[in-house]
Short mmCIF file of C-alpha atoms in Angstrom, two decimals:
data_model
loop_
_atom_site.label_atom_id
_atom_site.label_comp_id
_atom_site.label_asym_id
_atom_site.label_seq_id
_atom_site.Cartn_x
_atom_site.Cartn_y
_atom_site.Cartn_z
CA UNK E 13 49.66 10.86 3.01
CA UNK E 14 49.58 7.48 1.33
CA UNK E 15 50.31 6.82 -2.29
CA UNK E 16 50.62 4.47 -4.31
CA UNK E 17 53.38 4.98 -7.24
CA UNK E 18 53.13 2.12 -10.90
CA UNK E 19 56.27 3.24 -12.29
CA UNK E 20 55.21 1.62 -15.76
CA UNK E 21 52.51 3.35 -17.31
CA UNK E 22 51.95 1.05 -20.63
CA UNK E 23 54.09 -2.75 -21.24
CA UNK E 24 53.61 -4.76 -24.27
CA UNK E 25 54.45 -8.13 -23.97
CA UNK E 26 54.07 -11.50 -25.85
CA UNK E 27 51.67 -14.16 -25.79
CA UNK E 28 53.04 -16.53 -23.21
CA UNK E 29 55.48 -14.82 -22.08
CA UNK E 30 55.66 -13.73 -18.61
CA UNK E 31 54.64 -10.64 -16.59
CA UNK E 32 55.85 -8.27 -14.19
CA UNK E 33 53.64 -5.21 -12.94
CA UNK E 34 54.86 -2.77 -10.21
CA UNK E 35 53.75 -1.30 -7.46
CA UNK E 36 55.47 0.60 -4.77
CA UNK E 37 53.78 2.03 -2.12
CA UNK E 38 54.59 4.97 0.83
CA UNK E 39 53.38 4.81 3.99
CA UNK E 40 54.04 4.93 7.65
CA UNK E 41 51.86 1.81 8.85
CA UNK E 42 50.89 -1.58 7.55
CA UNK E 43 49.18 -1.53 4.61
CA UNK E 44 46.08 -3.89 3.20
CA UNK E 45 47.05 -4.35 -0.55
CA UNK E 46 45.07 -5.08 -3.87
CA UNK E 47 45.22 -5.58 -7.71
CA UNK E 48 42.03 -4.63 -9.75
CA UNK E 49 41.76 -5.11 -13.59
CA UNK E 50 39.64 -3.25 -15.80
CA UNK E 51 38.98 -4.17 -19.27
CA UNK E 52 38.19 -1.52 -21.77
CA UNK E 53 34.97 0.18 -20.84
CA UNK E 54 34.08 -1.97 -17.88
CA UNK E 55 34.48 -1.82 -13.81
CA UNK E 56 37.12 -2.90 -11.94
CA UNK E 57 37.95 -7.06 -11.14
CA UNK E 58 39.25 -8.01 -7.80
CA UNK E 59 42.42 -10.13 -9.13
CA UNK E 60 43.80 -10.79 -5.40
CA UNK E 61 44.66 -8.72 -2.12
CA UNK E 62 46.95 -8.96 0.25
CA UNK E 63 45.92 -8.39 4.10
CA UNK E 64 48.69 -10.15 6.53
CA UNK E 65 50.38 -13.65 6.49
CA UNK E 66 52.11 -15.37 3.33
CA UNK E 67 53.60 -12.64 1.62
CA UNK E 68 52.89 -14.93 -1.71
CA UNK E 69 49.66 -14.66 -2.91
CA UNK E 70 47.89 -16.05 -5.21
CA UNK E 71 44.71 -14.59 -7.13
CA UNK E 72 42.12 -15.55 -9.76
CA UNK E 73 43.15 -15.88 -13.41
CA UNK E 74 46.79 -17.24 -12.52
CA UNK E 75 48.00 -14.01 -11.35
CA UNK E 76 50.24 -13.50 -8.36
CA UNK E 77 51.78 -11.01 -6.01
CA UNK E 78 54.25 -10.94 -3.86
CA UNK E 79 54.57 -8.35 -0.81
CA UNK E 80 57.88 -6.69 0.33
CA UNK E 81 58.15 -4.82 2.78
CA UNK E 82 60.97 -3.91 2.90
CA UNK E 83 61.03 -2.90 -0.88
CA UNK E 84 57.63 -1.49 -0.14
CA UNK E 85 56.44 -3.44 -2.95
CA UNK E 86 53.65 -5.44 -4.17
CA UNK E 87 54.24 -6.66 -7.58
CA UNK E 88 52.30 -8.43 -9.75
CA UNK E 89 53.17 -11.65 -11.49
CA UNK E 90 51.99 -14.00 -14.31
CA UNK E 91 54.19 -16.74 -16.02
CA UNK E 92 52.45 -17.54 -18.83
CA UNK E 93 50.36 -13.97 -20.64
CA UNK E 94 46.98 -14.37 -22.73
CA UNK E 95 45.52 -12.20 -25.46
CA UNK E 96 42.62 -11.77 -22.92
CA UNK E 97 44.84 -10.68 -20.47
CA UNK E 98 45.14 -7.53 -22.41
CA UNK E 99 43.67 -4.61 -20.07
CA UNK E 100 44.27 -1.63 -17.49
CA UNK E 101 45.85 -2.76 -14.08
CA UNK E 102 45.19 -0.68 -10.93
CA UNK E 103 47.17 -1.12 -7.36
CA UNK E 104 45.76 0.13 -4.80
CA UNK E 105 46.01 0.52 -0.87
CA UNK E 106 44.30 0.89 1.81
CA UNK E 107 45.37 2.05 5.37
CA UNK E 108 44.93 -1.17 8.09
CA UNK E 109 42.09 0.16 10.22
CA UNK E 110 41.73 3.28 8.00
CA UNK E 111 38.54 1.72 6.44
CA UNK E 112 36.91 2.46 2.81
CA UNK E 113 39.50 4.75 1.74
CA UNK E 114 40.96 3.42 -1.28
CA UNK E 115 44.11 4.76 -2.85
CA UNK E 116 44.56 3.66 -6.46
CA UNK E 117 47.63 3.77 -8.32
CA UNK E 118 47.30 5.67 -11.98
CA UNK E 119 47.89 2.27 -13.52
CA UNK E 120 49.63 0.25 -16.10
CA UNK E 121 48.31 -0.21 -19.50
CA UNK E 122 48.93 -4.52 -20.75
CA UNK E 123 49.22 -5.14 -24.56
CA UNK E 124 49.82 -8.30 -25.61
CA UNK E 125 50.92 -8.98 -28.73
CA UNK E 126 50.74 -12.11 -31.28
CA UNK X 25 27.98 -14.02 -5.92
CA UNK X 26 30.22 -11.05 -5.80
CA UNK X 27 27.99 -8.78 -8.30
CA UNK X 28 27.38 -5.04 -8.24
CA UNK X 29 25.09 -4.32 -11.24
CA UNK X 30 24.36 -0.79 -12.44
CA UNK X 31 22.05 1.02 -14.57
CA UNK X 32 21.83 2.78 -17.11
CA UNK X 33 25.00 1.52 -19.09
CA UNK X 34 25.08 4.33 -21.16
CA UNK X 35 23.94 7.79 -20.31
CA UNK X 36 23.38 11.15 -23.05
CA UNK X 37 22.25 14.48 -20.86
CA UNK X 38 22.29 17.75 -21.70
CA UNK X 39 23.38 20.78 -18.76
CA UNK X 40 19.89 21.28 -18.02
CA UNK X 41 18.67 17.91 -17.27
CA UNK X 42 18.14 15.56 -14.22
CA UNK X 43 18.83 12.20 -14.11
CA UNK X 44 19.90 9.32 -11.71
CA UNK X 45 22.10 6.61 -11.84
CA UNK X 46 20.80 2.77 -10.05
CA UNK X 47 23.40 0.81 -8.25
CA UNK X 48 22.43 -2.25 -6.75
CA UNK X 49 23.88 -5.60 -4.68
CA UNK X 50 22.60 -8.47 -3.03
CA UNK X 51 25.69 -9.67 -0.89
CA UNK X 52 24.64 -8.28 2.29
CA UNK X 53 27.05 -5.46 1.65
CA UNK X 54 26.47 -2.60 4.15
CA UNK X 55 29.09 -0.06 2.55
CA UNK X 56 28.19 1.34 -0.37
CA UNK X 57 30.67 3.44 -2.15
CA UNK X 58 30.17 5.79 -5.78
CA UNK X 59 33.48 7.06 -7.53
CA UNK X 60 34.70 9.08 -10.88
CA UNK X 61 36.92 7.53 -13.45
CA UNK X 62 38.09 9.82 -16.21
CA UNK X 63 39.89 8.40 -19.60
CA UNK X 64 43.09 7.09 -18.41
CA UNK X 65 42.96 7.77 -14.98
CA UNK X 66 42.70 5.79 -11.51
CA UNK X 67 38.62 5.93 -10.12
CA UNK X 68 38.48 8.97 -7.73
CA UNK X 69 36.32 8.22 -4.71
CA UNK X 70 33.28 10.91 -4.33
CA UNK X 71 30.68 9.51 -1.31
CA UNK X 72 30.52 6.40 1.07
CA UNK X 73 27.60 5.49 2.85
CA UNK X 74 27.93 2.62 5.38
CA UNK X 75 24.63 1.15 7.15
CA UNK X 76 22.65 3.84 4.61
CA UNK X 77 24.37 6.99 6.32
CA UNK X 78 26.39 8.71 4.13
CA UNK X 79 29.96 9.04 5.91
CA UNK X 80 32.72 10.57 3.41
CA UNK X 81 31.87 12.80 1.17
CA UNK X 82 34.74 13.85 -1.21
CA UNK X 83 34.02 17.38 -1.29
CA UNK X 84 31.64 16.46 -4.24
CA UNK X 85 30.31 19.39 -5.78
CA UNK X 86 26.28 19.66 -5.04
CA UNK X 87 25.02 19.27 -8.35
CA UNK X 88 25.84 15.22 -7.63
CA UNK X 89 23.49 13.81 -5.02
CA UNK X 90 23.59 10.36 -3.38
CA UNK X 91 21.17 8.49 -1.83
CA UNK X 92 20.71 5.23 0.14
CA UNK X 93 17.30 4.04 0.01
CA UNK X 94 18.00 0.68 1.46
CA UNK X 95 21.09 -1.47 2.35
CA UNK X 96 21.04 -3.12 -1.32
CA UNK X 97 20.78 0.32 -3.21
CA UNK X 98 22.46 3.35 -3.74
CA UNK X 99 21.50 6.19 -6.64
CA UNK X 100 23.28 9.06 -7.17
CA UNK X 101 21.60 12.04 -8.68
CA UNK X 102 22.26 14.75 -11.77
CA UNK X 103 21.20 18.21 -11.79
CA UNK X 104 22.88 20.85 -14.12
CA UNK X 105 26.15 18.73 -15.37
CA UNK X 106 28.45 20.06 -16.66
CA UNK X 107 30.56 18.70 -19.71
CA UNK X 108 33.67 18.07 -17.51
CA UNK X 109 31.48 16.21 -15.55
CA UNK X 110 31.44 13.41 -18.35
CA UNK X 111 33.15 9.95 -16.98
CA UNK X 112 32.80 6.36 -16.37
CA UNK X 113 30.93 6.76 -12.75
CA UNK X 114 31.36 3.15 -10.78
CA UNK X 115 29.96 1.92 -7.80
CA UNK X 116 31.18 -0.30 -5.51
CA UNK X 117 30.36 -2.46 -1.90
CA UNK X 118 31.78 -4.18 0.58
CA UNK X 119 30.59 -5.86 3.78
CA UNK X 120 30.92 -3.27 6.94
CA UNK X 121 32.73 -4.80 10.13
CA UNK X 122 33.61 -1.72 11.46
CA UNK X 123 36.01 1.11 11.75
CA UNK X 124 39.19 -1.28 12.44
CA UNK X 125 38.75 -3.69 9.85
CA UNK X 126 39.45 -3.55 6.20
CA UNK X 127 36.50 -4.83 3.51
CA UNK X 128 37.25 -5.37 -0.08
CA UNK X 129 35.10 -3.43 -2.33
CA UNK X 130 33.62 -5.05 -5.22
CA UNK X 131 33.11 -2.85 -8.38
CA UNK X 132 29.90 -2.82 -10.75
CA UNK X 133 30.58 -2.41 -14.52
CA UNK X 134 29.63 1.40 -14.41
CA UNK X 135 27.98 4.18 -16.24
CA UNK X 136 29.29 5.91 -19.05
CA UNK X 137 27.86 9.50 -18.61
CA UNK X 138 28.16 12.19 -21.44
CA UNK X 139 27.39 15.67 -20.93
CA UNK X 140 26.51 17.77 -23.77
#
């Protein structure tokens, strides 16, 4: 069965420092990858996703990921952190051609600190 | 416009009660998707309707009923809670392109349902 494994459960960091999130992934086939935020109380925010291609991508609020495969990894980047980046990330997966079924990881908890 | 709005933010019921939650989008979304998020932990998908037909249920327990009245909006419906019912209950489309493609699903901001 597919699962998706964020080693880090809660990270504090500093205001402009930069970010690392993890995400490691099992599966037999090629997965279709994403990154959702969720700020306290509110849905989740597609940041980016990761289908086929450049294994660099880039998402919304400077955020990147890169995939590696053969790390089975998708990690989750920023250089520079804000106070409003402060929130819960989820990683999730879905199977290629195994539509709708989402897998989330339990997620990693961002503070950011003065 | 990627939004999923849903309605009632907030929601107080007691065991005995019936209620419904309103999800709604206008992106031409034909899958249409509730799940469960408790405190801390990932959302938990419960039903998926694509092209109104309901096609995964998660085993839901029956006291939670979903409905698809139209491609643009998707209720699901309380009868007889119970308190470990209580959760932040999301909803969620994507556009439909078939069984060998993958959509992303866009998320609404939720309800927060209490069950007393």
């Amino acid at each position: 069965a597919q699962s998706v494994t964020q080693p880090d459960i809660h990270i504090t960091v500093s205001e402009g420092a930069s970010l690392e999130l993890r995400c490691n992934y099992s599966y037999g086939a090629t997965p279709y990858l994403f990154w959702y935020v969720q700020s306290p109380g509110q849905g989740l925010q597609l940041l980016l996703k990761y289908f086929s291609g450049d294994t660099l991508v880039q998402g919304i609020k400077g955020f990147e990921a890169e995939f590696k495969r053969s790390q089975s990894s998708f990690n989750l980047r920023k250089p520079s952190v804000h106070w409003s980046d402060a929130a819960e990330y989820f990683c999730a997966v879905v199977l290629s051609g195994g539509y709708q079924k989402v897998t989330f990881g339990t997620g990693t908890k961002l503070q950011v600190i003065p | 416009d990627t939004e999923v709005t849903q309605t009632p933010k907030h929601l107080v019921m007691g065991m005995t009660n019936k209620k419904s939650l309103k999800c709604e989008q206008h992106m031409g979304h034909r899958a249409m998707y509730w799940y469960k998020q408790k405190a801390k932990k990932p959302p938990e998908l419960m039903f998926v309707y694509s092209y109104e037909k309901l096609s995964i249920n998660e085993s839901v327990p029956s006291r939670f009923s979903p409905e698809c009245p139209n491609s643009s909006l998707l209720n699901l419906h309380l009868h007889a809670l119970q308190p470990e019912d209580s959760a932040l209950y999301l909803c969620a489309s994507s556009q439909e392109r078939g069984q060998h493609s993958t959509d992303t699903q866009y998320f609404g901001p939720g309800t927060r349902l209490t069950v007393l």
